């Protein structure tokens, strides 16, 4: 058997310049703001068209009045916030979310299905920790997180029922929100 010589690689100044530019942009992107767990609503100073980056809060927000009792997931449409509430009515985790274009109506639901592994959401984003709890106008409504941690705004003109969150919050909700868990949606 005859050895095949390795192909010669020609690196031009243009290629080196392009690689340097990509590395510089990657370093700049890595220094940007990252979402954090919150108890308050996302910052209103975010640019139009993009999801705001949540900010940290000193103390967790109180579980909304009128959200029932017992172990449950509480989702506030107006505050874009989720509470994981234990059987003693204490909030165990509170965090901001980024809703899709289709929101569930206020009311009480139960987790009906779950998908742990990565799939492609209706907006083309790879998602995981999907916890389905409602259907509205033919659109599944579910909590999930993007695999890469991104929180892009919903695609223009696409009806999406995904309620996105940070990866750590998605994993926590996945663990807490087993099939049959109560989900209370408030205004």
Coordinates of C-alpha atoms in Angstrom, one line a residue:
X1 CA 0.0 0.0 0.0
X2 CA 1.4 3.4 -1.0
X3 CA 1.4 6.3 1.4
X4 CA -0.6 9.3 0.2
X5 CA 1.1 12.6 0.8
X6 CA -0.8 15.2 2.9
X7 CA -2.3 17.9 0.8
X8 CA -0.5 21.3 0.9
X9 CA -2.4 24.0 2.6
X10 CA -2.0 27.5 1.3
X11 CA -2.9 30.3 3.7
X12 CA -3.2 33.7 2.2
X13 CA -3.2 37.0 3.9
X14 CA -6.9 37.3 3.2
X15 CA -7.6 34.0 4.9
X16 CA -5.6 35.0 8.0
X17 CA -7.4 38.3 8.1
X18 CA -10.8 36.6 7.9
X19 CA -9.9 34.2 10.7
X20 CA -8.6 37.1 12.9
X21 CA -11.8 39.0 12.3
X22 CA -14.0 36.1 13.3
X23 CA -12.0 35.5 16.5
X24 CA -12.2 39.2 17.4
X25 CA -16.0 39.1 17.0
X26 CA -16.3 35.9 19.0
X27 CA -14.3 37.5 21.9
X28 CA -16.5 40.6 21.8
X29 CA -19.7 38.5 21.8
X30 CA -18.5 36.5 24.7
X31 CA -18.1 39.7 26.8
X32 CA -21.7 40.8 26.2
X33 CA -24.5 40.7 28.8
X34 CA -25.8 37.3 29.9
X35 CA -29.3 36.6 31.3
X36 CA -29.6 36.0 35.0
X37 CA -32.2 34.5 37.3
X38 CA -34.6 37.2 38.4
X39 CA -37.6 37.9 40.5
X40 CA -38.5 41.1 38.8
X41 CA -39.7 41.7 35.3
X42 CA -37.1 42.1 32.5
X43 CA -35.5 45.4 31.9
X44 CA -37.7 47.9 29.9
X45 CA -34.6 49.5 28.4
X46 CA -34.0 46.7 25.9
X47 CA -34.0 47.6 22.3
X48 CA -37.1 47.0 20.2
X49 CA -37.5 43.7 18.6
X50 CA -35.2 41.8 21.0
X51 CA -36.0 40.1 24.2
X52 CA -34.8 42.1 27.2
X53 CA -32.0 40.7 29.4
X54 CA -33.3 40.1 32.9
X55 CA -31.6 41.8 35.8
X56 CA -30.9 40.3 39.2
X57 CA -33.3 41.2 42.1
X58 CA -32.3 41.4 45.7
X59 CA -35.2 39.4 47.0
X60 CA -37.6 36.9 45.3
X61 CA -40.9 38.4 44.3
X62 CA -43.9 37.1 46.3
X63 CA -46.0 34.4 44.7
X64 CA -48.9 36.2 43.0
X65 CA -52.1 36.4 45.0
X66 CA -54.9 34.3 43.5
X67 CA -52.5 31.7 42.1
X68 CA -53.9 28.9 44.2
X69 CA -52.3 26.8 46.8
X70 CA -50.1 23.7 47.0
X71 CA -47.3 22.6 44.7
X72 CA -47.5 24.3 41.4
X73 CA -45.8 26.3 38.6
X74 CA -47.1 29.9 38.5
X75 CA -46.7 31.9 35.3
X76 CA -47.4 35.6 35.2
X77 CA -48.2 36.8 31.7
X78 CA -47.8 40.5 32.7
X79 CA -44.6 40.1 34.6
X80 CA -43.1 37.5 32.3
X81 CA -42.1 35.5 35.4
X82 CA -42.3 31.9 36.6
X83 CA -42.4 30.7 40.2
X84 CA -41.8 27.1 41.2
X85 CA -44.0 26.8 44.4
X86 CA -43.7 23.9 46.8
X87 CA -46.5 22.2 48.8
X88 CA -46.0 24.7 51.7
X89 CA -46.8 27.6 49.2
X90 CA -43.1 28.8 49.3
X91 CA -41.5 29.9 46.1
X92 CA -38.4 27.6 45.6
X93 CA -37.3 29.3 42.4
X94 CA -38.3 32.5 40.6
X95 CA -37.1 33.6 37.1
X96 CA -37.9 35.7 34.1
X97 CA -39.1 34.1 30.8
X98 CA -39.4 35.2 27.2
X99 CA -42.8 34.3 25.8
X100 CA -43.6 33.4 22.2
X101 CA -46.4 35.0 20.2
X102 CA -49.2 32.8 21.5
X103 CA -50.0 33.0 25.2
X104 CA -52.2 30.7 27.2
X105 CA -55.3 32.2 28.8
X106 CA -55.2 32.8 32.5
X107 CA -56.4 29.7 34.3
X108 CA -55.3 26.4 35.8
X109 CA -53.6 23.7 33.6
X110 CA -51.6 20.5 34.2
X111 CA -48.4 19.3 32.6
X112 CA -49.5 16.9 30.0
X113 CA -46.3 15.9 28.2
X114 CA -42.6 16.5 28.4
X115 CA -39.6 16.1 26.1
X116 CA -36.2 16.3 27.6
X117 CA -33.8 16.0 24.6
X118 CA -33.2 18.6 22.0
X119 CA -35.7 19.1 19.2
X120 CA -36.2 22.0 16.8
X121 CA -38.9 24.5 18.0
X122 CA -41.5 26.0 15.6
X123 CA -39.2 29.0 15.3
X124 CA -36.3 26.9 14.1
X125 CA -34.3 27.1 17.4
X126 CA -32.9 23.9 19.0
X127 CA -34.7 23.6 22.4
X128 CA -34.7 21.2 25.3
X129 CA -36.5 20.6 28.7
X130 CA -39.9 21.1 27.0
X131 CA -42.8 21.0 29.4
X132 CA -46.2 21.1 27.6
X133 CA -49.2 22.4 29.5
X134 CA -51.7 24.0 27.1
X135 CA -52.9 24.3 23.5
X136 CA -54.3 27.6 22.2
X137 CA -55.7 28.0 18.7
X138 CA -53.9 24.8 17.6
X139 CA -50.5 26.0 19.0
X140 CA -48.8 23.9 21.7
X141 CA -47.8 26.1 24.7
X142 CA -44.8 24.9 26.6
X143 CA -41.9 26.0 28.7
X144 CA -38.4 25.3 27.3
X145 CA -34.9 26.7 26.9
X146 CA -32.7 27.1 23.9
X147 CA -29.9 24.5 23.9
X148 CA -27.4 27.3 23.3
X149 CA -28.9 29.5 26.0
X150 CA -30.1 32.2 23.5
X151 CA -33.3 34.1 23.9
X152 CA -34.1 35.4 20.4
X153 CA -37.4 37.2 19.8
X154 CA -40.0 35.1 18.1
X155 CA -39.7 34.9 14.3
X156 CA -41.8 37.6 12.6
X157 CA -45.1 36.2 11.4
X158 CA -44.7 32.8 13.1
X159 CA -47.1 31.6 15.7
X160 CA -45.1 30.2 18.6
X161 CA -46.2 29.0 22.0
X162 CA -42.7 28.5 23.5
X163 CA -42.1 30.2 26.8
X164 CA -38.2 30.4 26.9
X165 CA -35.9 30.7 29.8
X166 CA -32.2 30.3 30.7
X167 CA -30.8 26.8 30.5
X168 CA -30.5 26.4 34.3
X169 CA -34.1 27.6 34.8
X170 CA -35.2 25.1 32.1
X171 CA -33.5 22.3 33.9
X172 CA -35.1 23.3 37.2
X173 CA -38.5 23.6 35.7
X174 CA -38.1 20.2 34.0
X175 CA -37.2 18.6 37.3
X176 CA -40.1 20.3 39.1
X177 CA -42.8 20.0 36.4
X178 CA -43.4 16.3 36.2
X179 CA -46.5 15.1 34.3
X180 CA -49.6 16.1 36.2
X181 CA -48.0 19.1 37.9
X182 CA -50.4 22.0 38.2
X183 CA -49.6 25.1 36.2
X184 CA -51.4 28.4 37.1
X185 CA -51.4 31.2 34.6
X186 CA -52.2 34.7 35.9
X187 CA -52.5 38.0 34.1

